[in-house]
mmCIF file with all atom_site columns, C-alpha atoms in Angstrom:
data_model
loop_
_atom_site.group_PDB
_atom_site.id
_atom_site.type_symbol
_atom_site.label_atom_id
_atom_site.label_alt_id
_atom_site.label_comp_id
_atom_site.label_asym_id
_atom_site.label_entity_id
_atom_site.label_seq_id
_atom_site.pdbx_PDB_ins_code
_atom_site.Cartn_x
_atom_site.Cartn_y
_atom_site.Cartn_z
_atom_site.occupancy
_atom_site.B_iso_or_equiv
_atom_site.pdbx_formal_charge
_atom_site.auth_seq_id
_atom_site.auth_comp_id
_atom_site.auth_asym_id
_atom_site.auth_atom_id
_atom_site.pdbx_PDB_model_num
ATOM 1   C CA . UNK A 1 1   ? 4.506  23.612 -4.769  1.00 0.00 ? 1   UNK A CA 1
ATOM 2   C CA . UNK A 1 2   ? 3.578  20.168 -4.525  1.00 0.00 ? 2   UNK A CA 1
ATOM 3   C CA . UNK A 1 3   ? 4.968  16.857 -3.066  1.00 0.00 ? 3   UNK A CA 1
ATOM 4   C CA . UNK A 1 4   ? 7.498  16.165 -5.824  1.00 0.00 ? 4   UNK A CA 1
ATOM 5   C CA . UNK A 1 5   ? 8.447  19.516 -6.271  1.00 0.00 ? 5   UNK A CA 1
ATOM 6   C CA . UNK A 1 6   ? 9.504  19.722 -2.485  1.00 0.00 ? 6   UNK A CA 1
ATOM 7   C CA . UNK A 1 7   ? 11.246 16.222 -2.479  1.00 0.00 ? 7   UNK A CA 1
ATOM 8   C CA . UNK A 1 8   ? 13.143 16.854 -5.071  1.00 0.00 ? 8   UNK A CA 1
ATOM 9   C CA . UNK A 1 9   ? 14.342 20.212 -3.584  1.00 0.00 ? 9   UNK A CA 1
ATOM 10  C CA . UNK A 1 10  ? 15.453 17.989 -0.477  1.00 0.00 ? 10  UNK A CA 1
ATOM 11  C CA . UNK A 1 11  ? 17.135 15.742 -2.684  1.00 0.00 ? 11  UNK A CA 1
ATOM 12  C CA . UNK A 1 12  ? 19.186 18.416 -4.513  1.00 0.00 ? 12  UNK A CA 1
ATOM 13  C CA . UNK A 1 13  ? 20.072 20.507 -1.017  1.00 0.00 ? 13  UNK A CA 1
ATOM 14  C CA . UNK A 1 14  ? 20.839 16.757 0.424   1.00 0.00 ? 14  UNK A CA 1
ATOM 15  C CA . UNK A 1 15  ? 23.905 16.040 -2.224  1.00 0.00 ? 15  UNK A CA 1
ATOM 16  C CA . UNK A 1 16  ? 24.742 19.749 -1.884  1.00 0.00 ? 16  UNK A CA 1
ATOM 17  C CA . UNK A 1 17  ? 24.887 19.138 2.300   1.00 0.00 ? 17  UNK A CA 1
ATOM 18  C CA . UNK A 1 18  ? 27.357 16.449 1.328   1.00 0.00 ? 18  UNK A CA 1
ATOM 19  C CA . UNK A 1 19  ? 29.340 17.324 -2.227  1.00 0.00 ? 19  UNK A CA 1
ATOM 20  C CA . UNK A 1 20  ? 30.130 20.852 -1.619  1.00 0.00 ? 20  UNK A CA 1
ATOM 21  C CA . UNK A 1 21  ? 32.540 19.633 1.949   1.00 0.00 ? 21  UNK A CA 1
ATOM 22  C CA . UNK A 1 22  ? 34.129 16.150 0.201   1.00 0.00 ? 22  UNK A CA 1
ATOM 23  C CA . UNK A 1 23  ? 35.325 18.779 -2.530  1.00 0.00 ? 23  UNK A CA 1
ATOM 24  C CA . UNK A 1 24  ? 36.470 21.793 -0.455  1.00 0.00 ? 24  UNK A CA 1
ATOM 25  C CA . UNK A 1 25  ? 37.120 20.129 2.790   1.00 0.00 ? 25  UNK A CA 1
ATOM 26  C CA . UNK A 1 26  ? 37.447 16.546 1.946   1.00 0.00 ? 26  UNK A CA 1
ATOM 27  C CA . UNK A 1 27  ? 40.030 15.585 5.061   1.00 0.00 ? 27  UNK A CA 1
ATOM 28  C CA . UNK A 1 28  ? 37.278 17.506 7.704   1.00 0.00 ? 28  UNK A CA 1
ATOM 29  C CA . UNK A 1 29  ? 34.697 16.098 5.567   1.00 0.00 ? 29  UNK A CA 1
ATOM 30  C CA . UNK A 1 30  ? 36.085 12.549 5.933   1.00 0.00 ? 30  UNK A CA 1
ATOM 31  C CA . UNK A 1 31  ? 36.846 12.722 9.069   1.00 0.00 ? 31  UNK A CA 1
ATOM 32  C CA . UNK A 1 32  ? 33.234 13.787 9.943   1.00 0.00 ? 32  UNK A CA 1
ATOM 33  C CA . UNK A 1 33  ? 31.962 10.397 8.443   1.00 0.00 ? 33  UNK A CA 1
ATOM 34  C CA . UNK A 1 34  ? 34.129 8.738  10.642  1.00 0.00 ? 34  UNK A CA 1
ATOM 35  C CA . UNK A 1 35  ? 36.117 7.168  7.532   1.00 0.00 ? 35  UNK A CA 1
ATOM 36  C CA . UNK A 1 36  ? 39.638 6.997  7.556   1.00 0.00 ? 36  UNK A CA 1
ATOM 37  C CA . UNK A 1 37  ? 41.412 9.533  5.352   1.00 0.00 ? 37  UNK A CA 1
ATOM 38  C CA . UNK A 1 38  ? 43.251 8.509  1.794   1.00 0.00 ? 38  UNK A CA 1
ATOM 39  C CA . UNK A 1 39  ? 46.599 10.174 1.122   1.00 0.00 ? 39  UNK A CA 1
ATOM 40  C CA . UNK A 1 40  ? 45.506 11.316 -2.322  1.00 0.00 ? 40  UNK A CA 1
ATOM 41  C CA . UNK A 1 41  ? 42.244 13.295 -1.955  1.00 0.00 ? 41  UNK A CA 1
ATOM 42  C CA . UNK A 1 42  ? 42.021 13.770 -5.333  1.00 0.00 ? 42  UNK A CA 1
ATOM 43  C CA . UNK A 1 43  ? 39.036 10.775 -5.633  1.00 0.00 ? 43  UNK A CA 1
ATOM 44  C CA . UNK A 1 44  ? 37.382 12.199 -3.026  1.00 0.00 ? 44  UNK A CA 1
ATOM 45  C CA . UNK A 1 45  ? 36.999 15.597 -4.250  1.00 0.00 ? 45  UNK A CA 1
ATOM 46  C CA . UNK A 1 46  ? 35.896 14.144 -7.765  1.00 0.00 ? 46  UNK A CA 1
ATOM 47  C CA . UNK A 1 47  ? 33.217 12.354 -5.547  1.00 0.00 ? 47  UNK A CA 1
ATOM 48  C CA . UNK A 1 48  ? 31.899 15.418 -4.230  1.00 0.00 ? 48  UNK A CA 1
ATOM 49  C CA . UNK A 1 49  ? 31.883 17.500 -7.417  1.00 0.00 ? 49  UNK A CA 1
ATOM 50  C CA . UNK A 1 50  ? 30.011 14.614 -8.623  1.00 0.00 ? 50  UNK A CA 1
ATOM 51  C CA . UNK A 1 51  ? 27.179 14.654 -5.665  1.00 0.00 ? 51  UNK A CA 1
ATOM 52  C CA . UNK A 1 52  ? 27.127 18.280 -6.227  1.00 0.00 ? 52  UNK A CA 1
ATOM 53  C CA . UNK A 1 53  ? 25.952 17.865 -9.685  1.00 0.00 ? 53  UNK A CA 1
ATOM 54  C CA . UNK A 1 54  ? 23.621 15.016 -8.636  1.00 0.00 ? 54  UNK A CA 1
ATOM 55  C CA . UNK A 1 55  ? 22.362 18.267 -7.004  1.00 0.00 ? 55  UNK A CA 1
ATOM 56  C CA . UNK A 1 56  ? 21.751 20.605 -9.607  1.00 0.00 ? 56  UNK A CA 1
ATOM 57  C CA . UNK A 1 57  ? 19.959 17.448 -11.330 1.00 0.00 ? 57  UNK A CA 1
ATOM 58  C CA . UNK A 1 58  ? 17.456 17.406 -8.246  1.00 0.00 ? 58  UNK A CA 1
ATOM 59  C CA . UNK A 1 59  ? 17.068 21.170 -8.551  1.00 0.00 ? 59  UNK A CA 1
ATOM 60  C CA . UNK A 1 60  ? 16.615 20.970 -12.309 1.00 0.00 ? 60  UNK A CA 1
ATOM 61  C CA . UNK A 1 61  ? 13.706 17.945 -11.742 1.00 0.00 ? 61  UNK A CA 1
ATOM 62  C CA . UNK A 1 62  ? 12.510 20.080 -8.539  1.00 0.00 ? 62  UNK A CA 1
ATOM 63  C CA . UNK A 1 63  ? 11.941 23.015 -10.820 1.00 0.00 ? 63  UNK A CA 1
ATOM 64  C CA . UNK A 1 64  ? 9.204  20.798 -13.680 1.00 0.00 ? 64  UNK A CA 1
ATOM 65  C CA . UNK A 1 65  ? 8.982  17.117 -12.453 1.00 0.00 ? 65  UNK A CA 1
ATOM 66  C CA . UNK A 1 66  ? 6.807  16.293 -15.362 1.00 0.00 ? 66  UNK A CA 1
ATOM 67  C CA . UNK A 1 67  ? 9.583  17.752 -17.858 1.00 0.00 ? 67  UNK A CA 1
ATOM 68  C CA . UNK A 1 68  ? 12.467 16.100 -16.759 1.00 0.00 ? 68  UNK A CA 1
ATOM 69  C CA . UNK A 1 69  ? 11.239 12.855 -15.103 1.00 0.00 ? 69  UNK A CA 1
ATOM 70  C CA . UNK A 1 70  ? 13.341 10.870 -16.974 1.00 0.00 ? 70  UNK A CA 1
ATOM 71  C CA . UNK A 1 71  ? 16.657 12.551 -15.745 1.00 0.00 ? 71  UNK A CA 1
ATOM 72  C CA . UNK A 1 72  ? 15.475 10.765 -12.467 1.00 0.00 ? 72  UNK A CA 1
ATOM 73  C CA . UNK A 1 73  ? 16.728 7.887  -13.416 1.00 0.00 ? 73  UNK A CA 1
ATOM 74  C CA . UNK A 1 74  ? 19.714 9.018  -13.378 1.00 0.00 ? 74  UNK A CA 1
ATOM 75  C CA . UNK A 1 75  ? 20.090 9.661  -9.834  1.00 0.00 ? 75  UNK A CA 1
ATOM 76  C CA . UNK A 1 76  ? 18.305 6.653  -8.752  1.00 0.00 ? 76  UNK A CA 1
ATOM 77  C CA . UNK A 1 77  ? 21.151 4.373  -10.268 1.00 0.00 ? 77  UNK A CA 1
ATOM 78  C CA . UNK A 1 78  ? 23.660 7.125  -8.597  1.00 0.00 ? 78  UNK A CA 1
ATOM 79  C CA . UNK A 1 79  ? 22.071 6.129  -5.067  1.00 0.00 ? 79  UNK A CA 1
ATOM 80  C CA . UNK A 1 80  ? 21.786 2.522  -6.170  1.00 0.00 ? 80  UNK A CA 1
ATOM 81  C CA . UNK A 1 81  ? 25.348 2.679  -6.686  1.00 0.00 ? 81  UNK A CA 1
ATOM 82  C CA . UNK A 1 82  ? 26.423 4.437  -3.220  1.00 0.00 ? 82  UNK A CA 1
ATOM 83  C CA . UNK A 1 83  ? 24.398 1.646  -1.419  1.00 0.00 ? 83  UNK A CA 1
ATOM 84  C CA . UNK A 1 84  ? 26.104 -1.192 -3.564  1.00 0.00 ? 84  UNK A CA 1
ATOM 85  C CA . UNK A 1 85  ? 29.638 0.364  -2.400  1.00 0.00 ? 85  UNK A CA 1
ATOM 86  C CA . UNK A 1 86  ? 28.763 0.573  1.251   1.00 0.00 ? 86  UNK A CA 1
ATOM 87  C CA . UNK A 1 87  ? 26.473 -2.524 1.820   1.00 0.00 ? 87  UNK A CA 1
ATOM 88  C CA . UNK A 1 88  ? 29.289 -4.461 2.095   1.00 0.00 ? 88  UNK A CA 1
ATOM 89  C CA . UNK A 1 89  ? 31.346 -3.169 4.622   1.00 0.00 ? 89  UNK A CA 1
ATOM 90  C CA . UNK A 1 90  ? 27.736 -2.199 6.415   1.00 0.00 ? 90  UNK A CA 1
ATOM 91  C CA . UNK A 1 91  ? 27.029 -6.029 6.677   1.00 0.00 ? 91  UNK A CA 1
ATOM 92  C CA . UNK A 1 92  ? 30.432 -6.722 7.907   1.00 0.00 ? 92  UNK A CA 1
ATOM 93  C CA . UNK A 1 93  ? 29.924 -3.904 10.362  1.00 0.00 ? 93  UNK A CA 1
ATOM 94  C CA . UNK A 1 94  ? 33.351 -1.694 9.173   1.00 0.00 ? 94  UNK A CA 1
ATOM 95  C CA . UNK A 1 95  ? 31.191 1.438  8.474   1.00 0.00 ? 95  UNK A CA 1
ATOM 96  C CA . UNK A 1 96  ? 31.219 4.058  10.687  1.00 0.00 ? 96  UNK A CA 1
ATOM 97  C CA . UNK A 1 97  ? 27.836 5.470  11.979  1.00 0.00 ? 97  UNK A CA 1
ATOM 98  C CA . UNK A 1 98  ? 27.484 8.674  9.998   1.00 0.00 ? 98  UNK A CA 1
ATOM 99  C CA . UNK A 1 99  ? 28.273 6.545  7.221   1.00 0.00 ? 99  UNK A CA 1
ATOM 100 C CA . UNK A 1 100 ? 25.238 4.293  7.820   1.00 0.00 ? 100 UNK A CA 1
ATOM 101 C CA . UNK A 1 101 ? 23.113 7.323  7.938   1.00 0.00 ? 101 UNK A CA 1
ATOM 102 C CA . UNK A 1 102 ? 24.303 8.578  4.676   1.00 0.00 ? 102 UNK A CA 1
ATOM 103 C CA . UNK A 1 103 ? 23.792 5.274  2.988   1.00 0.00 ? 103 UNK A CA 1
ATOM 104 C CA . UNK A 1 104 ? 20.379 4.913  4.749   1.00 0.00 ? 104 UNK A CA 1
ATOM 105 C CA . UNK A 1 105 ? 19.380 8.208  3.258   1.00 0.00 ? 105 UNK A CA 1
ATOM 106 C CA . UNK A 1 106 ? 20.854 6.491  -0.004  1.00 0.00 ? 106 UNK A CA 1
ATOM 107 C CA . UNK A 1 107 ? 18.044 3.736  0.091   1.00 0.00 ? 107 UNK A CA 1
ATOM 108 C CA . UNK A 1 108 ? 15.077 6.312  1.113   1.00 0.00 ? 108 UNK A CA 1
ATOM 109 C CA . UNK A 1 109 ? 15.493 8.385  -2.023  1.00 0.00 ? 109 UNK A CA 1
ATOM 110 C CA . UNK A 1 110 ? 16.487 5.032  -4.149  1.00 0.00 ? 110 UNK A CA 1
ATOM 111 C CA . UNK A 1 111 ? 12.724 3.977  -2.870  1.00 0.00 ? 111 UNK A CA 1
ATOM 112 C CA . UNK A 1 112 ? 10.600 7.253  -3.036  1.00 0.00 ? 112 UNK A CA 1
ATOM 113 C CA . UNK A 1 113 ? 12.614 7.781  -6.756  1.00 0.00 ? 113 UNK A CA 1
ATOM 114 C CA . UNK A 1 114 ? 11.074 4.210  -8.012  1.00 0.00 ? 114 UNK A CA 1
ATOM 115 C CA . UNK A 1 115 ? 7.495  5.472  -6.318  1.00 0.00 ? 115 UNK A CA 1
ATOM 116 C CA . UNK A 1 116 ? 8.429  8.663  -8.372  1.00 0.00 ? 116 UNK A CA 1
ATOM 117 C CA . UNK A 1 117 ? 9.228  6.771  -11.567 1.00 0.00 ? 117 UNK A CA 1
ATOM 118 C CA . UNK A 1 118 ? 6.237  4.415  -11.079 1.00 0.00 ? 118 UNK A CA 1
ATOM 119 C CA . UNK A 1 119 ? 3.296  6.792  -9.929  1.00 0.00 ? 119 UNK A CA 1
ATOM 120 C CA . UNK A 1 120 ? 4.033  10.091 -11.538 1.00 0.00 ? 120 UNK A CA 1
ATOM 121 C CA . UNK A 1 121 ? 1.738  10.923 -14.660 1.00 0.00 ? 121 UNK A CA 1
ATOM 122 C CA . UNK A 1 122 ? 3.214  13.777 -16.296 1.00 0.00 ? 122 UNK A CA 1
ATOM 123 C CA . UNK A 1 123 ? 0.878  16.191 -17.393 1.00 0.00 ? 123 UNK A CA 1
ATOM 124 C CA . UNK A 1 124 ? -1.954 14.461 -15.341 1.00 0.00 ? 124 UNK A CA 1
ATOM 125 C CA . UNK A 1 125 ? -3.238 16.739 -12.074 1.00 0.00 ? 125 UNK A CA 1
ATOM 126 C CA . UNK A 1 126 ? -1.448 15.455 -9.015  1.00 0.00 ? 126 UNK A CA 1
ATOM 127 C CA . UNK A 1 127 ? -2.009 15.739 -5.326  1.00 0.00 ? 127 UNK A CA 1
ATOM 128 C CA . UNK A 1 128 ? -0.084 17.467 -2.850  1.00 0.00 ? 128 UNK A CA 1
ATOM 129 C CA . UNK A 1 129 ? 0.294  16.123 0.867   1.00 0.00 ? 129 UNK A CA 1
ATOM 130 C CA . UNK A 1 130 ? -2.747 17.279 1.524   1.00 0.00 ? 130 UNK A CA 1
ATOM 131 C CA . UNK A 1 131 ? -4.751 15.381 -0.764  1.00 0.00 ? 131 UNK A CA 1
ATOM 132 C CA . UNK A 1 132 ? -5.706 18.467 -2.609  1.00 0.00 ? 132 UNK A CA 1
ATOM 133 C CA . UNK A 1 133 ? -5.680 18.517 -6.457  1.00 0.00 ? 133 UNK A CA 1
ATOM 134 C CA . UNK A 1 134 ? -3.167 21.141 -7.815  1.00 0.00 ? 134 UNK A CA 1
ATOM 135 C CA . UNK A 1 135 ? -2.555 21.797 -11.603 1.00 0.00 ? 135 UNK A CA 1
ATOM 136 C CA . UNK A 1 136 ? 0.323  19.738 -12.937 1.00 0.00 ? 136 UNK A CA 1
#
């Protein structure tokens, strides 16, 4: 397994981590962020079934990065568009910690998705952590 194999594995278990409470357990879930809870949690657990299947797109990418590198796109305008919902209240300083954390993880995999994007040759040999050549 190489580098983008095991990032995107992190990436998938990350929106799993989050999806799979906001859509079981989306008052506990909320209320773990910190965030005040909505009457109607019917939003909330459409968010989460929706950062689940950002999920099983990071698994699917995970599984043949060269293949499917263009579904990547696809969640870097997802975590482009999580950032652009919380920056605001972040600047303004309304957002509780956790939250912060979650959007900060947000901008890490918006940046190492554009390094993915930008760097990745499919079909060309790439290099693990290591530095050691592995077949692509």
């Amino acid at each position: 397994m190489n580098f983008w194999n095991l990032f995107f594995w992190i990436a998938a278990f990350y929106n799993w981590i989050i999806g799979i409470p906001l859509f079981i357990a989306p008052e506990f879930a909320m209320q773990g962020l910190g965030t005040s809870v909505p009457e109607d949690l019917a939003l909330t657990k459409v968010a989460g079934a929706l950062i689940f299947c950002f999920g099983i797109i990071f698994a699917t990418v995970a599984r043949d990065p060269d293949r499917y590198k263009p579904i990547v796109w696809t969640g870097l305008f997802g975590k482009l568009g999580v950032a652009y919902i919380f920056l605001p209240d972040w600047i303004s300083g309304n957002v509780p910690l956790a939250s912060v954390i979650f959007t900060l993880g947000a901008l890490v995999f918006c940046i190492m998705f554009i390094a993915f994007l930008v760097h990745h040759k499919p079909g060309i040999e790439s290099r693990d952590m290591t530095g050691e050549h592995q077949p692509a």
